[in-house]
Tab-separated table of C-alpha atoms in Angstrom:
chain	number	residue	atom	x	y	z
A	1	MET	CA	123.890	47.645	224.430
A	2	LYS	CA	123.295	51.323	224.289
A	3	LEU	CA	121.755	53.013	227.221
A	4	ASN	CA	120.769	56.573	227.821
A	5	GLU	CA	123.563	57.108	230.222
A	6	ARG	CA	123.055	60.720	230.761
A	7	SER	CA	119.496	60.106	232.004
A	8	LEU	CA	120.700	57.334	234.282
A	9	ALA	CA	123.358	59.563	235.735
A	10	PHE	CA	120.713	62.335	236.157
A	11	TYR	CA	118.491	59.982	238.005
A	12	ALA	CA	121.344	58.891	240.199
A	13	THR	CA	122.491	62.365	241.120
A	14	CYS	CA	119.394	64.450	241.106
A	15	ASP	CA	117.966	65.584	244.424
A	16	SER	CA	115.074	63.164	244.549
A	17	PRO	CA	115.424	61.311	247.907
A	18	ALA	CA	117.255	57.989	247.865
A	19	ASP	CA	115.661	54.833	249.202
A	20	ASN	CA	118.933	53.957	250.854
A	21	SER	CA	122.516	55.141	250.665
A	22	GLY	CA	125.852	54.472	252.288
A	23	PHE	CA	129.292	53.035	251.895
A	24	LEU	CA	129.566	49.327	251.000
A	25	TYR	CA	132.474	47.189	249.978
A	26	LYS	CA	132.048	45.653	246.597
A	27	ARG	CA	133.976	42.598	245.525
A	28	GLY	CA	135.779	42.953	242.201
A	29	GLU	CA	134.732	40.972	239.188
A	30	ARG	CA	137.641	38.529	239.238
A	31	HIS	CA	137.217	37.610	242.855
A	32	THR	CA	139.902	39.949	243.936
A	33	ALA	CA	139.863	42.760	246.400
A	34	TYR	CA	136.928	44.521	247.782
A	35	HIS	CA	136.485	48.253	246.815
A	36	ARG	CA	134.777	50.701	249.028
A	37	ARG	CA	132.129	52.504	247.078
A	38	TRP	CA	129.309	54.954	247.839
A	39	PHE	CA	126.006	53.281	247.021
A	40	VAL	CA	122.702	55.005	246.216
A	41	LEU	CA	119.468	53.091	245.881
A	42	LYS	CA	116.709	54.800	243.965
A	43	GLY	CA	113.672	52.768	242.951
A	44	ASN	CA	114.935	49.631	241.272
A	45	MET	CA	118.351	51.065	240.470
A	46	LEU	CA	121.441	50.570	242.626
A	47	PHE	CA	124.052	53.057	241.643
A	48	TYR	CA	127.564	53.142	242.933
A	49	PHE	CA	130.110	55.922	242.959
A	50	GLU	CA	133.771	56.020	243.523
A	51	GLU	CA	133.384	58.759	246.225
A	52	ARG	CA	130.428	60.125	247.978
A	53	ASP	CA	130.774	63.409	246.124
A	54	SER	CA	131.522	61.974	242.679
A	55	ARG	CA	129.530	63.628	239.887
A	56	GLU	CA	128.728	60.477	238.062
A	57	PRO	CA	128.156	56.862	239.055
A	58	VAL	CA	130.679	54.328	238.219
A	59	GLY	CA	128.043	51.661	237.557
A	60	VAL	CA	124.506	50.617	238.159
A	61	ILE	CA	122.824	47.307	239.118
A	62	VAL	CA	119.173	46.991	237.916
A	63	LEU	CA	117.355	45.118	240.647
A	64	GLU	CA	114.861	43.040	238.650
A	65	GLY	CA	114.608	39.279	238.781
A	66	CYS	CA	117.274	38.893	241.407
A	67	ASN	CA	117.603	37.424	244.920
A	68	VAL	CA	119.286	39.114	247.797
A	69	GLU	CA	120.828	36.780	250.274
A	70	LEU	CA	123.387	36.616	253.063
A	71	CYS	CA	126.495	34.902	252.070
A	72	ASP	CA	129.443	33.190	253.586
A	73	SER	CA	132.511	35.218	253.074
A	74	ALA	CA	135.724	35.976	254.805
A	75	GLU	CA	134.458	39.505	254.786
A	76	ASN	CA	132.133	40.428	257.711
A	77	PHE	CA	128.542	41.467	257.081
A	78	ALA	CA	128.574	40.217	253.491
A	79	PHE	CA	125.549	39.751	251.279
A	80	ALA	CA	124.927	38.969	247.647
A	81	ILE	CA	122.689	40.044	244.840
A	82	ARG	CA	122.165	36.972	242.701
A	83	PHE	CA	120.822	36.939	239.176
A	84	GLY	CA	119.445	33.961	237.308
A	85	GLY	CA	120.612	32.967	233.872
A	86	SER	CA	123.804	31.317	232.820
A	87	LYS	CA	125.698	34.467	231.896
A	88	SER	CA	124.692	36.405	234.950
A	89	ARG	CA	126.872	37.638	237.627
A	90	THR	CA	126.564	37.620	241.403
A	91	TYR	CA	127.401	40.828	243.113
A	92	VAL	CA	129.001	40.402	246.578
A	93	LEU	CA	128.791	43.282	248.845
A	94	ALA	CA	129.755	43.890	252.405
A	95	ALA	CA	128.454	46.425	254.909
A	96	GLU	CA	130.290	48.002	257.777
A	97	SER	CA	128.049	46.837	260.542
A	98	GLN	CA	125.319	44.288	261.233
A	99	ALA	CA	122.645	47.034	261.277
A	100	ALA	CA	123.760	48.398	257.938
A	101	MET	CA	123.815	44.922	256.426
A	102	GLU	CA	120.290	44.173	257.545
A	103	SER	CA	119.020	47.556	256.402
A	104	TRP	CA	120.514	47.029	252.959
A	105	VAL	CA	119.313	43.482	252.517
A	106	LYS	CA	115.788	44.673	253.391
A	107	SER	CA	115.710	47.636	251.143
A	108	LEU	CA	117.286	45.775	248.235
A	109	SER	CA	114.897	42.835	248.477
A	110	ARG	CA	111.961	45.179	248.066
A	111	ALA	CA	113.502	47.338	245.447
A	112	SER	CA	112.120	45.722	242.281
A	113	PHE	CA	109.592	47.321	240.049
A	114	ASP	CA	107.680	44.083	240.102
A	115	TYR	CA	107.372	44.187	243.863
A	116	MET	CA	106.187	47.769	243.895
A	117	ARG	CA	103.666	46.967	241.192
A	118	LEU	CA	102.334	44.035	243.313
A	119	VAL	CA	101.805	46.198	246.307
A	120	VAL	CA	100.100	48.911	244.159
A	121	ARG	CA	97.762	46.442	242.619
A	122	GLU	CA	96.884	44.956	245.943
A	123	LEU	CA	96.017	48.403	247.417
A	124	GLU	CA	94.142	49.310	244.244
A	125	LYS	CA	92.026	46.145	244.675
A	126	GLN	CA	91.414	46.904	248.422
A	127	LEU	CA	90.257	50.339	247.562
A	128	GLN	CA	87.906	49.077	244.814
A	129	GLU	CA	86.448	46.445	247.222
A	130	MET	CA	85.875	49.053	249.740
A	131	SER	CA	84.242	51.452	247.462
A	132	ARG	CA	81.986	48.757	246.122
A	133	GLY	CA	81.235	47.570	249.626
A	134	LEU	CA	80.265	51.090	250.788
A	135	ALA	CA	78.174	51.904	247.732
A	136	GLY	CA	76.213	48.617	247.765
A	137	GLY	CA	76.170	47.848	251.433
A	138	CYS	CA	78.496	45.126	252.677
A	139	GLY	CA	77.252	41.599	252.714
A	140	GLY	CA	77.784	41.185	256.445
A	141	SER	CA	75.234	41.539	259.129
A	142	GLN	CA	75.840	45.162	259.753
A	143	ASP	CA	74.217	47.569	257.445
A	144	ALA	CA	75.429	51.115	258.410
A	145	PRO	CA	74.281	53.778	255.968
A	146	GLY	CA	74.027	56.287	258.733
A	147	LEU	CA	77.755	56.175	259.579
A	148	TRP	CA	78.721	58.176	256.515
A	149	LYS	CA	77.067	60.685	254.362
A	150	PRO	CA	77.840	60.754	250.663
A	151	LYS	CA	78.328	64.323	249.347
A	152	PRO	CA	75.265	65.644	247.496
A	153	SER	CA	76.196	65.071	243.967
A	154	GLY	CA	78.086	67.529	241.990
A	155	LEU	CA	80.040	64.379	241.223
A	156	GLU	CA	78.639	61.926	238.734
A	157	GLN	CA	77.035	58.737	239.980
A	158	SER	CA	79.781	56.190	239.662
A	159	ARG	CA	80.157	52.769	241.093
A	160	GLU	CA	83.442	53.787	242.527
A	161	ARG	CA	82.459	57.006	244.212
A	162	LEU	CA	84.139	57.382	247.509
A	163	PRO	CA	82.468	59.125	250.483
A	164	ALA	CA	83.630	62.660	251.010
A	165	LEU	CA	83.943	62.117	254.756
A	166	PRO	CA	86.183	59.516	256.305
A	167	ALA	CA	84.130	56.412	256.806
A	168	ILE	CA	84.266	54.205	259.873
A	169	LEU	CA	83.469	50.752	258.580
A	170	PRO	CA	81.616	48.268	260.833
A	171	LYS	CA	84.079	45.919	262.422
A	172	GLU	CA	82.292	42.810	261.123
A	173	ASN	CA	82.918	43.860	257.527
A	174	GLY	CA	85.356	41.536	256.079
A	175	CYS	CA	86.997	44.343	254.215
A	176	ALA	CA	87.953	46.301	257.315
A	177	VAL	CA	89.180	43.580	259.486
A	178	TRP	CA	92.704	42.452	258.766
A	179	ASN	CA	93.904	39.485	260.689
A	180	ASN	CA	96.734	38.276	258.539
A	181	ALA	CA	100.227	38.705	259.671
A	182	LEU	CA	102.875	38.567	257.083
A	183	GLY	CA	106.092	37.276	258.628
A	184	ALA	CA	109.259	38.483	256.887
A	185	ASP	CA	110.697	34.929	256.615
A	186	ARG	CA	107.792	33.252	254.944
A	187	PRO	CA	108.581	31.226	251.871
A	188	PRO	CA	107.530	33.144	248.855
A	189	ASP	CA	104.717	32.436	246.517
A	190	THR	CA	106.389	31.953	243.194
A	191	SER	CA	103.328	32.316	241.125
A	192	GLY	CA	103.866	36.017	241.179
A	193	CYS	CA	100.211	36.934	241.450
A	194	ALA	CA	98.740	39.249	244.013
A	195	GLY	CA	96.667	37.988	246.898
A	196	HIS	CA	93.202	36.836	246.284
A	197	MET	CA	89.960	37.300	248.204
A	198	ASP	CA	88.556	34.057	249.458
A	199	GLU	CA	84.915	33.284	249.948
A	200	GLU	CA	84.454	35.214	253.186
A	201	GLY	CA	86.114	38.298	251.727
A	202	THR	CA	89.188	37.982	253.931
A	203	PRO	CA	92.147	38.807	251.755
A	204	ARG	CA	95.268	36.662	251.775
A	205	PRO	CA	98.397	38.682	252.033
A	206	PRO	CA	100.259	39.153	248.761
A	207	PRO	CA	103.520	37.172	248.281
A	208	LEU	CA	106.885	38.508	249.440
A	209	PRO	CA	109.196	39.995	246.872
A	210	PRO	CA	109.552	37.082	244.406
A	211	ARG	CA	112.708	34.987	244.759
A	212	ARG	CA	112.136	33.394	241.421
A	213	ARG	CA	114.728	33.160	238.728
A	214	VAL	CA	114.361	35.269	235.653
A	215	SER	CA	112.387	33.379	233.022
A	216	ASN	CA	112.554	34.238	229.423
A	217	GLY	CA	108.881	34.811	229.172
A	218	GLU	CA	108.893	37.548	231.809
A	219	ALA	CA	111.493	39.578	229.873
A	220	ALA	CA	109.436	39.645	226.714
A	221	ARG	CA	106.191	41.056	228.077
A	222	ALA	CA	104.940	44.337	226.762
A	223	VAL	CA	102.754	46.351	229.139
A	224	ALA	CA	99.722	48.216	228.044
A	225	GLU	CA	97.236	48.729	230.842
A	226	SER	CA	93.877	50.359	230.655
A	227	PRO	CA	93.189	53.478	232.672
A	228	SER	CA	93.813	52.813	236.399
A	229	THR	CA	91.617	53.617	239.286
A	230	PHE	CA	94.241	56.118	240.235
A	231	CYS	CA	93.704	58.082	237.114
A	232	ARG	CA	89.966	58.027	237.499
A	233	LEU	CA	90.106	59.120	241.165
A	234	HIS	CA	92.576	61.917	240.160
A	235	GLU	CA	90.109	63.028	237.439
A	236	GLN	CA	87.238	62.867	239.846
A	237	TYR	CA	89.055	65.079	242.386
A	238	SER	CA	90.005	67.585	239.777
A	239	ARG	CA	86.442	67.906	238.634
A	240	GLU	CA	85.424	68.423	242.211
A	241	VAL	CA	88.071	71.142	242.663
A	242	ALA	CA	86.990	72.791	239.417
A	243	ARG	CA	83.414	72.809	240.595
A	244	LEU	CA	84.248	74.267	244.008
A	245	ARG	CA	86.369	76.934	242.455
A	246	GLN	CA	83.525	77.901	240.230
A	247	ASP	CA	81.135	78.058	243.127
A	248	TRP	CA	83.511	80.215	245.038
A	249	GLN	CA	84.008	82.570	242.150
A	250	GLN	CA	80.274	82.857	241.675
A	251	ARG	CA	79.804	83.709	245.317
A	252	ARG	CA	82.441	86.361	245.105
A	253	ARG	CA	80.660	87.976	242.137
A	254	GLY	CA	77.303	87.725	243.797
A	255	PRO	CA	75.642	90.188	246.248
A	256	GLN	CA	77.525	90.879	249.488
A	257	PRO	CA	76.264	88.845	252.480
B	1	LEU	CA	103.957	43.175	220.336
B	2	PRO	CA	103.495	46.469	218.515
B	3	ARG	CA	106.211	47.498	216.087
B	4	ALA	CA	107.145	51.196	216.373
B	5	PRO	CA	109.187	52.362	213.429
B	6	ALA	CA	111.111	55.497	213.992
B	7	VAL	CA	111.427	57.963	211.167
B	8	LEU	CA	114.122	56.154	209.475
B	9	LYS	CA	114.489	52.773	211.014
B	10	LYS	CA	112.085	49.985	211.806
B	11	ARG	CA	112.484	48.682	215.355
B	12	LEU	CA	110.819	46.244	217.618
B	13	VAL	CA	110.108	47.956	220.867
B	14	LYS	CA	109.384	46.323	224.233
B	15	LEU	CA	108.319	47.957	227.470
B	16	VAL	CA	109.697	46.052	230.430
B	17	VAL	CA	109.255	47.595	233.872
B	18	ASN	CA	110.678	51.109	233.563
B	19	PHE	CA	112.873	50.399	230.499
B	20	LEU	CA	111.999	50.710	226.856
B	21	PHE	CA	114.076	48.197	224.934
B	22	TYR	CA	114.527	48.361	221.151
B	23	PHE	CA	115.632	45.614	218.791
B	24	ARG	CA	116.404	45.190	215.199
B	25	THR	CA	113.288	43.283	214.250
B	26	ASP	CA	114.812	39.828	213.844
B	27	GLU	CA	117.359	39.800	216.651
B	28	ALA	CA	117.120	38.386	220.100
B	29	GLU	CA	119.376	40.899	221.870
B	30	PRO	CA	118.313	44.527	222.165
B	31	ILE	CA	120.360	47.173	220.502
B	32	GLY	CA	119.627	49.600	223.345
B	33	ALA	CA	117.271	50.653	226.099
B	34	LEU	CA	115.915	53.843	227.524
B	35	LEU	CA	115.378	54.258	231.269
B	36	LEU	CA	112.028	55.882	231.599
B	37	GLU	CA	112.524	58.112	234.756
B	38	HIS	CA	112.152	61.812	234.701
B	39	CYS	CA	110.994	61.836	231.166
B	40	LYS	CA	108.223	63.386	229.234
B	41	ILE	CA	106.030	61.545	226.691
B	42	THR	CA	104.576	63.882	224.055
B	43	LYS	CA	101.946	63.041	221.529
B	44	GLU	CA	103.249	64.561	218.356
B	45	GLU	CA	101.412	64.515	214.974
B	46	GLU	CA	99.377	61.601	213.736
B	47	ASN	CA	100.679	58.190	214.778
B	48	ILE	CA	103.825	59.774	216.336
B	49	PHE	CA	104.925	60.273	219.853
B	50	SER	CA	108.187	61.296	221.343
B	51	ILE	CA	110.184	60.711	224.579
B	52	SER	CA	112.405	63.413	226.024
B	53	PHE	CA	114.322	63.642	229.215
B	54	ILE	CA	114.349	66.374	231.806
B	55	GLU	CA	118.120	66.957	231.662
B	56	GLU	CA	118.117	67.345	227.833
B	57	PRO	CA	114.662	68.452	226.854
B	58	GLU	CA	115.495	69.392	223.198
B	59	ARG	CA	116.560	65.828	222.382
B	60	LYS	CA	113.567	63.823	221.362
B	61	TYR	CA	113.344	60.130	220.696
B	62	CYS	CA	110.551	59.876	218.062
B	63	PHE	CA	108.439	56.851	217.405
B	64	GLU	CA	105.953	56.321	214.655
B	65	CYS	CA	103.250	53.725	215.131
B	66	ALA	CA	101.223	51.772	212.707
B	67	THR	CA	97.881	53.327	213.839
B	68	GLU	CA	96.784	56.244	215.929
B	69	GLU	CA	95.178	53.891	218.294
B	70	GLN	CA	98.388	52.156	218.877
B	71	CYS	CA	100.072	55.470	219.447
B	72	GLN	CA	97.634	56.428	222.161
B	73	GLU	CA	98.088	53.035	223.801
B	74	TRP	CA	101.873	53.570	223.919
B	75	VAL	CA	101.633	57.115	225.208
B	76	GLU	CA	99.435	56.007	228.111
B	77	ALA	CA	101.581	53.019	228.897
B	78	LEU	CA	104.767	54.985	228.769
B	79	ARG	CA	103.452	57.692	231.047
B	80	LYS	CA	102.765	55.211	233.754
B	81	ALA	CA	105.876	53.246	233.231
B	82	SER	CA	108.270	54.949	235.612
B	83	TYR	CA	109.086	53.667	239.060
B	84	GLU	CA	108.406	57.127	240.437
B	85	PHE	CA	104.908	57.091	238.992
B	86	LEU	CA	104.205	53.758	240.687
B	87	ARG	CA	105.590	55.041	243.918
B	88	LYS	CA	103.186	58.068	243.786
B	89	SER	CA	100.175	55.765	243.084
B	90	LEU	CA	101.147	53.621	246.073
B	91	ILE	CA	101.288	56.619	248.383
B	92	PHE	CA	98.036	57.919	247.037
B	93	TYR	CA	96.215	54.555	247.616
B	94	ARG	CA	97.753	54.172	250.992
B	95	ASN	CA	96.417	57.561	252.039
B	96	GLU	CA	92.942	56.968	250.575
B	97	ILE	CA	92.597	53.632	252.425
B	98	GLN	CA	93.910	55.127	255.594
B	99	LYS	CA	91.391	57.893	255.392
B	100	MET	CA	88.598	55.378	254.914
B	101	THR	CA	89.503	52.881	257.464
B	102	GLY	CA	91.727	54.722	259.881
B	103	LYS	CA	94.305	52.005	259.303
B	104	ASP	CA	97.559	51.975	257.391
B	105	PRO	CA	97.121	49.191	254.776
B	106	LEU	CA	100.901	48.643	254.713
B	107	GLU	CA	101.038	47.640	258.371
B	108	GLN	CA	99.755	44.142	257.853
B	109	TYR	CA	102.645	43.480	255.418
B	110	GLY	CA	105.132	44.866	257.884
B	111	ILE	CA	106.409	47.528	255.436
B	112	SER	CA	104.862	50.685	256.764
B	113	GLU	CA	108.199	52.106	257.894
B	114	GLU	CA	110.013	51.378	254.722
B	115	ALA	CA	111.712	54.536	253.354
B	116	ARG	CA	110.455	53.892	249.845
B	117	PHE	CA	106.778	54.115	250.779
B	118	GLN	CA	107.016	57.437	252.567
B	119	LEU	CA	106.290	60.897	251.226
B	120	GLY	CA	109.453	62.813	250.172
B	121	ALA	CA	110.118	64.502	253.531
B	122	HIS	CA	110.504	61.234	255.446
B	123	ARG	CA	112.920	59.425	253.142
B	124	GLN	CA	116.689	59.421	253.675
């Protein structure tokens, strides 16, 4: 299968910061020797180089639909990246210390695009709930309009308008009180959906990085999302900036104070 | 799934995470894929958009869609398809929520110190 290798190599070697990097031993394909390689994790791509200063990666592992687990091996500090599917390979790697192994297992298990998307959606939802709560007054016992002052509108009235000043939400507000602790070892929710709000408005934590096997349906999904809150907020802020700039320019042109 | 014929060849195109796969229309295995990081999506003339990459900006991968509406959908979807875009959104939302509540929303998930969720300066 063709791949835009130059773009991949560029991504691997450009100066955008890596999410993790270091030497790891990689077991050869035919269960032979381990080779020491320089690994660079960026986003959901795990690149490996022959040497730390090599110009191009030797290979890349795309970290979608995989499980990262510790494994029994003669080699110390070994862990595996396991993919589902009959033809898929398991990559066995070994770190040079316990700390390095733990750091890699942690960063690799959170590396998938799917996981990132899950967290983003969860935060997006939280923000929407908060905005709605502030605009309409939260359903709880405390009604605190005096705690924050919405900016006099140059901005359009929109249901999602955020207050210009940082708001301190009343503690009883279900949106502001988080009492869920997500332990790192919890068994995952394999439904793959983000956390839901229950009746009282206390959100359940989203599932951990999915440990599911790759299913055929997943791979064949085309994504076409409608404009996100992020884009709307971005637009809002740029309108605000444009208006402020205009004000400032008008003041400059006006009579001297 | 929308079909996006290129200038000469008709292909089935699928966007999966930050990859754009393309298939000959009746085959199960893709012919190839484009990694969508550090790329620019440009709306060209009617029904047409192109993808070009930062390290080779003159080289354009052109796609012609069946309708203008479909074309706009694809441009929008592809612009948000990169991992790096997702990361920026996350950092943005995190900051917004922190400003509003005084709390880091990632703390409850135990991931607030993760390198991947920090602004550029803090990462390795």
